[in-house]
Coordinates of C-alpha atoms and ligand atoms in Angstrom, one line a residue:
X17 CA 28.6 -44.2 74.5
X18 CA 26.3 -47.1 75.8
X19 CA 26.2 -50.7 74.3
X20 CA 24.4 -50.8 71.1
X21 CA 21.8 -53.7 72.2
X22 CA 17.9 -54.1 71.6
X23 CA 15.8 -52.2 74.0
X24 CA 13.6 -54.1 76.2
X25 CA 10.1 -53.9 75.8
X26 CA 9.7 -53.2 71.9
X27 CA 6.3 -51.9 70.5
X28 CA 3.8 -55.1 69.9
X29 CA 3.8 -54.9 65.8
X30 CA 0.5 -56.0 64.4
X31 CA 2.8 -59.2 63.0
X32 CA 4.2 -60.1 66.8
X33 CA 0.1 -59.4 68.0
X34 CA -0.4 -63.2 67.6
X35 CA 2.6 -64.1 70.0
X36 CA 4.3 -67.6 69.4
X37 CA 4.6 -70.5 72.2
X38 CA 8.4 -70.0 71.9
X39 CA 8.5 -66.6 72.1
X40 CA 10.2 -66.5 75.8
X41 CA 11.5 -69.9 75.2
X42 CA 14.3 -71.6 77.1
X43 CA 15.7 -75.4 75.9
X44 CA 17.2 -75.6 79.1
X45 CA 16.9 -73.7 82.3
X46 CA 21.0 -73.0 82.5
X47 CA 23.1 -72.2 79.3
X48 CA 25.5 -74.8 77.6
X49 CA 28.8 -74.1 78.7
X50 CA 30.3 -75.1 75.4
X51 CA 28.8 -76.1 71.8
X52 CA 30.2 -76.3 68.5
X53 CA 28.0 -73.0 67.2
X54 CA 26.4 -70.1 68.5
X55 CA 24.3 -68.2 66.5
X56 CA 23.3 -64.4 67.9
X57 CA 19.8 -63.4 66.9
X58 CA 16.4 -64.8 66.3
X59 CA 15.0 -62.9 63.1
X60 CA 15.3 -64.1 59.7
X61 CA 18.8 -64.6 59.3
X62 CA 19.7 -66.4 62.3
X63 CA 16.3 -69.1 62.2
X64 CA 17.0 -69.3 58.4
X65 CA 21.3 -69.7 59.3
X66 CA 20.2 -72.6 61.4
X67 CA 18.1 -74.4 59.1
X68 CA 20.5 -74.4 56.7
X69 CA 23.5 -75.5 59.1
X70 CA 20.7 -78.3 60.3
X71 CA 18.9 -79.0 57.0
X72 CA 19.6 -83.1 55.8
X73 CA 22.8 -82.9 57.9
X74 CA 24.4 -86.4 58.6
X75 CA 26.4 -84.6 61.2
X76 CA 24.8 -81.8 62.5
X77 CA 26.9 -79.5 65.0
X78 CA 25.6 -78.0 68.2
X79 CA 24.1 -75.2 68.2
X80 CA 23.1 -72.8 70.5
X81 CA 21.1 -69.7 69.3
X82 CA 21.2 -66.8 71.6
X83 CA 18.3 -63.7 71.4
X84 CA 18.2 -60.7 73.5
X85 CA 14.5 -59.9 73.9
X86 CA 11.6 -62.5 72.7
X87 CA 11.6 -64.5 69.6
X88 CA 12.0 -62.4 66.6
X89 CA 11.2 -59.0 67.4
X90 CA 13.3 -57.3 65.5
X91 CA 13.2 -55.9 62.3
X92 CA 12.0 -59.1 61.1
X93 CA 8.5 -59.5 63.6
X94 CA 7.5 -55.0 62.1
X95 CA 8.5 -55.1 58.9
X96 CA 5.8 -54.8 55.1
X97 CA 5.8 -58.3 54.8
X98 CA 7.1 -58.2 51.3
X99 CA 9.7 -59.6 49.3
X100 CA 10.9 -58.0 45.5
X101 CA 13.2 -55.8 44.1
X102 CA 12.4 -52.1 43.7
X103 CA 12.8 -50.5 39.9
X104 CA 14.7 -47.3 41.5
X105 CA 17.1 -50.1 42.9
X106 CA 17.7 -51.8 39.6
X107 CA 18.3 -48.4 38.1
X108 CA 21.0 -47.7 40.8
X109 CA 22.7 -51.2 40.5
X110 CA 22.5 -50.8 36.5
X111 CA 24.1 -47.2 36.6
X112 CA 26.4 -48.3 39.1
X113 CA 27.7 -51.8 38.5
X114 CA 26.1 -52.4 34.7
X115 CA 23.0 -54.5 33.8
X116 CA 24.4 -57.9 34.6
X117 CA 24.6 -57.7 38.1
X118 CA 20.7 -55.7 38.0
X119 CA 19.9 -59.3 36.2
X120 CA 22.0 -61.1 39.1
X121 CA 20.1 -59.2 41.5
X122 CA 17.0 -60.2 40.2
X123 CA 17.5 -63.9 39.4
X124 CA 18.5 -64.3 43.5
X125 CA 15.2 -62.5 44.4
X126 CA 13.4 -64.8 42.3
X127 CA 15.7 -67.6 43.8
X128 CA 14.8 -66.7 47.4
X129 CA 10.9 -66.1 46.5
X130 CA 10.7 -69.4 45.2
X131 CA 13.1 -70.8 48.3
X132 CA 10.3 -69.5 50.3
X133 CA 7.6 -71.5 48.9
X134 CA 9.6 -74.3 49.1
X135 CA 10.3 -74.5 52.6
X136 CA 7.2 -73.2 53.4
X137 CA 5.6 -76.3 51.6
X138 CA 8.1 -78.4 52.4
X139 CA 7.6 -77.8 56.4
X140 CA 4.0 -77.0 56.3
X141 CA 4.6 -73.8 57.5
X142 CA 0.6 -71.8 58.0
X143 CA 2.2 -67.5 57.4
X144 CA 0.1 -66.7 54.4
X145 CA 2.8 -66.9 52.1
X146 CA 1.5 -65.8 48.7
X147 CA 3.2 -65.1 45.0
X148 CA 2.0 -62.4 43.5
X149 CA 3.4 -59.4 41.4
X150 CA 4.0 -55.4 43.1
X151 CA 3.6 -52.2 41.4
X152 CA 6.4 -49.7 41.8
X153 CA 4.2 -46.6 41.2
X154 CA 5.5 -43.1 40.5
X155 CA 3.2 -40.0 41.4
X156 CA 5.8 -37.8 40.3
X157 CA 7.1 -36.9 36.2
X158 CA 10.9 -36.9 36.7
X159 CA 11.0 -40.4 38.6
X160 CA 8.7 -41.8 36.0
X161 CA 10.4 -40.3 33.1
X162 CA 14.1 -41.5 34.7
X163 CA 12.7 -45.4 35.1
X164 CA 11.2 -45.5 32.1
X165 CA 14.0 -44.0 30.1
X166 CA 16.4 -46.7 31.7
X167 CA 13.7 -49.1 31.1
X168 CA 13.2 -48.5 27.8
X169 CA 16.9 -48.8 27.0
X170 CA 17.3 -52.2 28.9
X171 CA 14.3 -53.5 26.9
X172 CA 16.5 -52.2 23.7
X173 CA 19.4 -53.5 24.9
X174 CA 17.8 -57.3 25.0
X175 CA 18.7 -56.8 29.3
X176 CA 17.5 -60.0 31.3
X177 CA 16.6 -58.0 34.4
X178 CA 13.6 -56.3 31.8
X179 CA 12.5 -59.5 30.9
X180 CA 9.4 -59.8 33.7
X181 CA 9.2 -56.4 34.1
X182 CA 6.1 -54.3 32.3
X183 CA 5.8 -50.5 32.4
X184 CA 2.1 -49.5 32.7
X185 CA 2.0 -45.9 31.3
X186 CA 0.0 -42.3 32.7
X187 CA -3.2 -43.4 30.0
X188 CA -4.1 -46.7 32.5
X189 CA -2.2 -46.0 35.3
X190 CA -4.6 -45.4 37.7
X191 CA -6.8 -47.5 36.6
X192 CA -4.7 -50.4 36.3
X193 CA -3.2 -49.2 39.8
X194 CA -5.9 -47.7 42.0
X195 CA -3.4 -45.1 42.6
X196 CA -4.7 -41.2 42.6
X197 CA -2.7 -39.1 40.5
X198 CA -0.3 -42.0 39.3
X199 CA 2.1 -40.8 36.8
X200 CA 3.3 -44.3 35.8
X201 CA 4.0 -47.5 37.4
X202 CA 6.0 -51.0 36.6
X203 CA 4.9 -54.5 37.4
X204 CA 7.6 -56.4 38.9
X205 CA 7.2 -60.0 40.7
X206 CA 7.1 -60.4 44.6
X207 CA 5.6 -62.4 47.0
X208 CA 4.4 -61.6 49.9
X209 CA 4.3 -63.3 53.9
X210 CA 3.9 -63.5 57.6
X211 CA 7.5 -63.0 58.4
X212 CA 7.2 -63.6 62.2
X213 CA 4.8 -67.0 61.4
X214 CA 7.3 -68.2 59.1
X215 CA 10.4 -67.6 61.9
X216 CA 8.6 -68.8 64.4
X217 CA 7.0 -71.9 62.7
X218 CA 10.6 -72.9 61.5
X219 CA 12.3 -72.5 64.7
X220 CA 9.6 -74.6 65.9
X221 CA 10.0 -77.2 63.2
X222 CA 14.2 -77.3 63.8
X223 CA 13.7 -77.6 67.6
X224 CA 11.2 -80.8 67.1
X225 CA 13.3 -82.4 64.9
X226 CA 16.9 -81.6 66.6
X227 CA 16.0 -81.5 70.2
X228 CA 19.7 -82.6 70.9
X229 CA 21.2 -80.6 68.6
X230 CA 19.8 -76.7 68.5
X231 CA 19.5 -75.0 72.0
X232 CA 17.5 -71.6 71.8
X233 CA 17.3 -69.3 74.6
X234 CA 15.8 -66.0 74.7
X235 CA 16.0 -63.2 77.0
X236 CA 19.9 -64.0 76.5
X237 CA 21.9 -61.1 75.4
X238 CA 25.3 -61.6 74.4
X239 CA 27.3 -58.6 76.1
X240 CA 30.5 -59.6 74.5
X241 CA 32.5 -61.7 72.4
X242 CA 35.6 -62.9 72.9
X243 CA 38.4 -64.5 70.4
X244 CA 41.2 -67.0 72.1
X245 CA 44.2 -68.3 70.9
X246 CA 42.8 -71.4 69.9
X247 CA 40.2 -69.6 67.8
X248 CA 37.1 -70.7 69.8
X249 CA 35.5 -67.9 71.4
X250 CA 34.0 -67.1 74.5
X251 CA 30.3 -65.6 74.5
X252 CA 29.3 -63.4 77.2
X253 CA 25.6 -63.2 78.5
X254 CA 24.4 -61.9 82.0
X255 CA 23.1 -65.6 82.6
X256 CA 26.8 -66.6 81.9
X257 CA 29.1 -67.3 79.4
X258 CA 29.8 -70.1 77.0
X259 CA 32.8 -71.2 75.4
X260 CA 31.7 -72.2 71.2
X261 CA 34.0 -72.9 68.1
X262 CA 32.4 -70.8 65.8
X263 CA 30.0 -67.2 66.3
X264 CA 27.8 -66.3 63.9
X265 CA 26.5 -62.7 64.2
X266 CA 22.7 -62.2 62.9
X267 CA 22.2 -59.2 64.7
X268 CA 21.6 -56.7 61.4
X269 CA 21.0 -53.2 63.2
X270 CA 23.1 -54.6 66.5
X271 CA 26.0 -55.7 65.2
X272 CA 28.4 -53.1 66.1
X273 CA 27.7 -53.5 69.6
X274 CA 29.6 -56.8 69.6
X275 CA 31.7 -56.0 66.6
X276 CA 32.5 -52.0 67.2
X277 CA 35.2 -52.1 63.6
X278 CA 31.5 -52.3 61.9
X279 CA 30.6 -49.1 63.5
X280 CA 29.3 -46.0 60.8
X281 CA 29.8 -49.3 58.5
X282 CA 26.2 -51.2 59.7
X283 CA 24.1 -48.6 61.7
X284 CA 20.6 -48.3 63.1
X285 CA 17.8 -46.1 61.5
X286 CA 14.4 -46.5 62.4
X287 CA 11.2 -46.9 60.6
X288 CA 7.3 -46.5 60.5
X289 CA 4.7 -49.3 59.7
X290 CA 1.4 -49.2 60.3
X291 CA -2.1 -51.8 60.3
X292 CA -4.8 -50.3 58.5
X293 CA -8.8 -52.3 58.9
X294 CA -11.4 -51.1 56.3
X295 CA -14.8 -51.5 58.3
X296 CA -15.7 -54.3 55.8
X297 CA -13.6 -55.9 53.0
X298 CA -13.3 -53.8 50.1
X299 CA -14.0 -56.0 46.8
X300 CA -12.2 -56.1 44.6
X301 CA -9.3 -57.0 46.8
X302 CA -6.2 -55.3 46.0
X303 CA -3.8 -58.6 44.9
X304 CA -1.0 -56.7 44.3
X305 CA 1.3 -55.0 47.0
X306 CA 2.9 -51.9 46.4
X307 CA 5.9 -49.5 46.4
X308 CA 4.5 -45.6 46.2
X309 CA 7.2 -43.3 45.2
X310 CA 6.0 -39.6 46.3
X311 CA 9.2 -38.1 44.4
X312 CA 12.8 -37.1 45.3
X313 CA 11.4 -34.6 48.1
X314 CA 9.8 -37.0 49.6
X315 CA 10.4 -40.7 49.5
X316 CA 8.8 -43.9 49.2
X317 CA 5.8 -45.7 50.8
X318 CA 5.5 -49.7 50.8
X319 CA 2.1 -51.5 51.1
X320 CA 1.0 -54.8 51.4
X321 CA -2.3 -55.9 51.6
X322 CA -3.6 -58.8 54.0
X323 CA -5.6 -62.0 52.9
X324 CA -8.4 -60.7 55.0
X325 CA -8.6 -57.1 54.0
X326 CA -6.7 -55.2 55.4
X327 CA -3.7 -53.1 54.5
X328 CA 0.4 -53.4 56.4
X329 CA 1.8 -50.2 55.1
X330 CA 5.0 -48.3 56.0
X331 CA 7.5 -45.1 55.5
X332 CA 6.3 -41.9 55.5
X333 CA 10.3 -40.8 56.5
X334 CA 9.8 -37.5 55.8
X335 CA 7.3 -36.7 57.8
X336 CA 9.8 -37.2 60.9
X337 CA 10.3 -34.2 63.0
X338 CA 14.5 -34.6 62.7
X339 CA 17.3 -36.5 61.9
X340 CA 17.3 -38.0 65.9
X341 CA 14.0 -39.3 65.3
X342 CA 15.5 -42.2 63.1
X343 CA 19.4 -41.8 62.1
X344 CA 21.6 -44.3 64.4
X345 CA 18.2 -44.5 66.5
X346 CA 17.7 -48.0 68.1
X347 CA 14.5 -47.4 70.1
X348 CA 11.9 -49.4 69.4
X349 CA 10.0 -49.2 73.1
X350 CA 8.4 -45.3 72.0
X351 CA 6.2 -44.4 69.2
X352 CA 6.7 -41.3 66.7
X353 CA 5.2 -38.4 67.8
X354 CA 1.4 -38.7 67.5
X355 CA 1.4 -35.5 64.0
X356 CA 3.9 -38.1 62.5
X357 CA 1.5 -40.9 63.5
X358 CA -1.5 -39.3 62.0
X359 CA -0.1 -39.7 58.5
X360 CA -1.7 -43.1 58.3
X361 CA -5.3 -41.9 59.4
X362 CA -7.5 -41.8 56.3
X363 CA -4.3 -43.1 54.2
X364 CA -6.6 -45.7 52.4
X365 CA -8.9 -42.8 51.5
X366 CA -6.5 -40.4 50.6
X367 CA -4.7 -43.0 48.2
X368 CA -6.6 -45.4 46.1
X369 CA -9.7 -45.1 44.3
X370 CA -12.5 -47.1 45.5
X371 CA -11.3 -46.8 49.1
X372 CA -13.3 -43.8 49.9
X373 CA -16.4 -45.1 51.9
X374 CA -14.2 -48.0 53.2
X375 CA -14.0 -46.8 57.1
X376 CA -10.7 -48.0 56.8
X377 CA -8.9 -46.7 60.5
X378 CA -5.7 -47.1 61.8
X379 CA -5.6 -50.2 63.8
X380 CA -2.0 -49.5 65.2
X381 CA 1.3 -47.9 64.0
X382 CA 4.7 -49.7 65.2
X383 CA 8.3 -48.7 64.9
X384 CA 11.0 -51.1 63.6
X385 CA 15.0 -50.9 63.4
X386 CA 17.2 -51.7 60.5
X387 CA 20.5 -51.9 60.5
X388 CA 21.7 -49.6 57.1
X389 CA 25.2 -49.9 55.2
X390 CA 26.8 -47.2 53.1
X391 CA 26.6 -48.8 50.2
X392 CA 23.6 -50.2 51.1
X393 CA 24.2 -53.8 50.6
X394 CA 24.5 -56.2 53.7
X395 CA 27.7 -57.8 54.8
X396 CA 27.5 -61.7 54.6
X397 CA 30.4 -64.1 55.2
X398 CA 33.3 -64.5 57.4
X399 CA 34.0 -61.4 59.9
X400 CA 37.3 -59.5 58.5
X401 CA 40.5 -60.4 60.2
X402 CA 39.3 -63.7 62.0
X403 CA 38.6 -67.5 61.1
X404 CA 36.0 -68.4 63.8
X405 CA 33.0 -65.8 63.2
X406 CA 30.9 -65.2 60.4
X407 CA 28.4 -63.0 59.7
X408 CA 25.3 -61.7 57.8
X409 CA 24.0 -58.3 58.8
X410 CA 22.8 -54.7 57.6
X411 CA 20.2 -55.6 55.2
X412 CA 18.9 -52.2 54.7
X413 CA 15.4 -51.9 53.8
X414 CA 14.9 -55.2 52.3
X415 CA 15.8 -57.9 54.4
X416 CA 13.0 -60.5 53.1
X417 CA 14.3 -60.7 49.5
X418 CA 18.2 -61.0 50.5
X419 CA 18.3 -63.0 54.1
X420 CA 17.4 -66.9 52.5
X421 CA 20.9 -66.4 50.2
X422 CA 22.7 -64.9 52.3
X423 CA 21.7 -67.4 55.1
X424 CA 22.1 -70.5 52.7
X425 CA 26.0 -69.0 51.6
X426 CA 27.3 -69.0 55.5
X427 CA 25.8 -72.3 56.5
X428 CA 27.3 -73.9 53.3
X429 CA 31.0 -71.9 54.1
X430 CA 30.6 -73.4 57.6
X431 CA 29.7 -76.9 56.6
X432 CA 32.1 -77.3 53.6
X433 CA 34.9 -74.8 55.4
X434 CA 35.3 -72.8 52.2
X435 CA 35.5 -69.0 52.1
X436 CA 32.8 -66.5 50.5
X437 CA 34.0 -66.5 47.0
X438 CA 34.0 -70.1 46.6
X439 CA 30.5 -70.3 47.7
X440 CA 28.6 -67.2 46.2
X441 CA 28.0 -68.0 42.3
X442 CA 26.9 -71.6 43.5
X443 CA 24.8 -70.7 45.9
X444 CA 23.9 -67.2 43.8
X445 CA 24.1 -64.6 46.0
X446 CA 25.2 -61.4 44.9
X447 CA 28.8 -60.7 45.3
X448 CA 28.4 -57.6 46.4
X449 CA 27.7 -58.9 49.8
X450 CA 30.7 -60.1 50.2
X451 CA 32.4 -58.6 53.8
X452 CA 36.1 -57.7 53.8
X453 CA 38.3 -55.2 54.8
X454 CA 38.6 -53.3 51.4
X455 CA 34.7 -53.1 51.6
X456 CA 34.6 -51.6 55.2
X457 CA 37.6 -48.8 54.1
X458 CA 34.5 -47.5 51.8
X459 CA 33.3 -45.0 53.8
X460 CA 30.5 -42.6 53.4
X461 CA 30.7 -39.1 53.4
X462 CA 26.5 -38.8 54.0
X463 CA 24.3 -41.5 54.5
X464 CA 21.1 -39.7 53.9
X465 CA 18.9 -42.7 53.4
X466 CA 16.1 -41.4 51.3
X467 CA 13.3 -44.0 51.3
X468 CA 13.2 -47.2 53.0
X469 CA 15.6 -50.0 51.0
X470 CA 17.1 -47.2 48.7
X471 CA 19.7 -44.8 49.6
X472 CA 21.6 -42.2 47.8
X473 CA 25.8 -43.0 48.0
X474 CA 28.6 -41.0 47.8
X475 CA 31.7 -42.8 48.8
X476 CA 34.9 -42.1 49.6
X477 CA 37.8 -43.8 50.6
X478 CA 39.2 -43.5 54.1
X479 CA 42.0 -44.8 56.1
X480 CA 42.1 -48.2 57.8
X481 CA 43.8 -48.2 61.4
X482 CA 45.5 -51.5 61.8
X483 CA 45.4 -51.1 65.7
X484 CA 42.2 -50.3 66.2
X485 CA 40.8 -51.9 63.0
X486 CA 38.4 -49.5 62.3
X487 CA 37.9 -47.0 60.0
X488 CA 39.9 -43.7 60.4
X489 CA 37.7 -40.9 61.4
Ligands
FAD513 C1 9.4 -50.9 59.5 C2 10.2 -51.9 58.6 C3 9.7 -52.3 57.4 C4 10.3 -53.1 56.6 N1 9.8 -53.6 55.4 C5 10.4 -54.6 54.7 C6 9.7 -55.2 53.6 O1 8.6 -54.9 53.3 N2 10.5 -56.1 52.9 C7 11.7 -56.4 53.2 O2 12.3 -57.2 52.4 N3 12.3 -55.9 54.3 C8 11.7 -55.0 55.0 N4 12.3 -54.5 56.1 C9 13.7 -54.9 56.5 C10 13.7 -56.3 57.1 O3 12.7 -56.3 58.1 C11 15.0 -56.6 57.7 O4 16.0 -56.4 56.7 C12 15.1 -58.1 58.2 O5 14.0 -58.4 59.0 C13 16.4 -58.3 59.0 O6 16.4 -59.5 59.5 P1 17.5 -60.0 60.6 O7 17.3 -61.3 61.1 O8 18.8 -59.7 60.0 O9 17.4 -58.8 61.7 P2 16.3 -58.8 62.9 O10 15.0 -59.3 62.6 O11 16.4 -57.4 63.5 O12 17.0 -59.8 64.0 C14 18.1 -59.5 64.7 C15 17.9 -60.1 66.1 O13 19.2 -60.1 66.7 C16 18.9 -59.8 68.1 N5 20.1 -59.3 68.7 C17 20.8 -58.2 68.3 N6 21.8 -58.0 69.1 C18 21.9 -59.0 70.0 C19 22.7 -59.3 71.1 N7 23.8 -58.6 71.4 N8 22.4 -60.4 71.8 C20 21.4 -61.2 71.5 N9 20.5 -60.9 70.5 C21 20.8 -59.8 69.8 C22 17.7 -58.8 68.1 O14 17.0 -58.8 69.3 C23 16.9 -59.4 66.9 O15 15.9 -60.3 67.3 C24 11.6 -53.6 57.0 C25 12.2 -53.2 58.2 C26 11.4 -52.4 59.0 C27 12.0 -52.0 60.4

């Protein structure tokens, strides 16, 4: 089986269509032969890693941060462009692991929405950054009774995760939505940005004001990693290699191509997204974004609409042909097929009221890879079975409202030497994030991921094989 490693030449998202000065950006024309850190991966988690390795530092290390293709062009430069936590989520997490850890959930959403803004402020960063609040809308009656049932017992139950939550029931719903044949929806907070502005921005700022300290290099991927005796390892590239005391791995759907124990355990599946352009502005602007749940049978749509008026919108999953088409498929260089394509022509029309006579047409439809877990939560901290490497990788669906933690927890494990558990609660990411061995033995019997962000689970327990530290197939 080939390397698992980002394709060249990726799909031009409508995000990465206003291309960055850094985007094929070299600090210096050779690579360091040593540094103190390498960081693998220029989306979300490895800019935001470094800020928070860099950010009011006395002693900041050296860094060098190593991407494959271009500046953030992974999941992070094609994905909706929003940041919240889906109802049919909390539902899972409640039934699951009980209502605390649904508020826990919540509260670090909230956390990393308003860590967002703050940055963003703080480093005068131009990505259209806005709060606002998303409707999880159900257009079918057993969904919509199932949320509201759990809803309506978590309001009872005095639950905190209920507390800014509001049901909107099938009297208003589509009015209060826009949504055509809306059963029922809930109003949940979000906010909402130009994920590849705000990476590329901050990268920009870091590099300005640590010109001695980070070293970024695209076009650079890391074919191996190595661990010595001494602990350091030794990063391999084509352009060379590099000897660094620490390796962090940001490299979400990748990650088992330099780590191959995280194989089945953080796997690719690709997506749909799509830039919709009414002919003019529709008025009154939609200010909400959106999750559209089509039913069990079907899956889930997200939607997020622009500042100027038009519409980022993606899923669609089961309108793909066959499993190949997107299960532990890393190919982000060729469309869907053109009938899967099509789904988004007239999608404005078909969906909301008041859209009708909008002329809204399908400016361009883009694939994007993310890396999915079992048990559908990421893996953040140090890598299983070693003391030099951490990682944070496999955010599912929903990398924009759980990267910023999960970022801020393995900086602050790096900088104060202290291990996941020490850090989590203070930093307040959820502990289910947590990477170890016990976590990896959990092994799924089918991943059938059924929308984007939300997957169905059954687990089981497998064998661990100390020689080859994987799982046992
Ligand atoms: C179509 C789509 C829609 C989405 N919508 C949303 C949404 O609305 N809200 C939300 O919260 N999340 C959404 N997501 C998920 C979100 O985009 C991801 O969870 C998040 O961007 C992951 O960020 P990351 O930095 O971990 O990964 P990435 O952005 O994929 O970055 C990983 C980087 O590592 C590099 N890399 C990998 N291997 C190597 C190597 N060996 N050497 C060097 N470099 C390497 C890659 O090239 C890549 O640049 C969506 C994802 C997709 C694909």
């Amino acid at each position: 089986m080939p390397q698992l490693l980002p394709v060249p030449n990726p799909i031009v998202s409508h995000w990465l269509s206003e291309p960055h000065r850094l985007r094929d950006f070299r600090s210096t024309p050779e690579l360091p032969s040593e540094c103190d850190i390498i960081i693998i991966g220029s989306g979300m988690a490895g800019i935001t890693t470094a800020y928070f390795l860099l950010h009011e530092n006395p002693n900041p290390p050296n860094i060098v941060l190593l991407e494959a293709r271009e500046l953030c062009t992974g999941a992070t430069g094609r994905n909706g462009g929003h940041s919240k936590v889906l109802l049919s989520t909390i539902s899972r997490v409640v039934k699951d692991h009980g209502p605390g850890i649904a508020t826990e959930l919540q509260t670090m959403v909230q956390k990393i929405n308003d860590t967002f803004k703050q940055i963003i402020n703080e480093e005068k960063l131009d990505c259209e950054f806005e709060l606002r609040r998303s409707h999880d809308v159900q257009l079918e009656t057993p969904e919509s009774e199932q949320l509201k049932q759990m809803y309506d017992e978590g309001c009872k139950a005095g639950h905190e995760w209920t507390k800014d939550v509001s049901w909107i029931g099938p009297e208003h719903v589509e009015q209060v939505t826009s949504i055509k044949g809306a059963k029922s929806a809930f109003s949940v907070p979000a906010c909402s940005l130009w994920p590849y502005k705000f990476v590329s921005q901050l990268l920009s700022r870091l590099l300005e004001r640590h010109p001695d300290h980070l070293n970024f290099q695209t076009n650079t991927p890391v074919t191996s990693v190595d661990l010595q005796v001494d602990t350091s390892s030794v990063v391999t590239t084509p352009r060379g290699t590099i000897k660094t005391q620490k390796v962090i791995f940001a490299t979400n759907a990748y990650t088992s191509g330099l780590l191959p124990q995280f194989q089945d355990i953080i796997y690719p599946v690709r997506g749909m997204a799509s830039h919709l352009v009414p002919k003019t502005p529709v008025r009154p602007h939609l200010s909400n974004t959106y999750n559209i749940d089509y039913g069990s049978a079907k899956g889930v749509d997200y939607l997020n609409p622009r500042p100027d008026g038009s519409i980022v919108v993606g899923g669609a999953k089961w309108t793909f042909p066959d499993r190949e088409t997107w299960y532990k498929n890393s190919d982000d260089s060729k469309p869907f097929p053109s009938e899967v394509q099509s789904y988004w022509d007239g999608y404005m029309q078909r969906v909301f009221h008041g859209w009708e006579n909008s002329g809204a047409f399908t400016e361009r439809v883009w694939p994007g890879i993310q890396g999915y877990t079992p048990d559908s939560w990421p893996h953040v901290g140090r890598v299983p079975g070693t003391k030099s490497q951490w990682m944070l990788a496999g955010f599912n669906g929903g990398g924009n409202t759980m990267i910023l933690k999960s970022a801020e927890t393995v900086a602050k494990m790096i900088r104060e030497d202290k291990e996941f558990g020490d850090v989590a609660r203070e930093v307040g990411v959820l502990t289910l994030f947590g990477t170890s061995k016990e976590r990896m033995r959990k092994k799924i019997e089918e991943t059938l991921p059924r929308v984007d962000g939300d997957i169905s689970i059954r687990v089981k327990y497998t064998e661990w094989d100390t020689n080859t530290q994987h799982v046992k197939h």
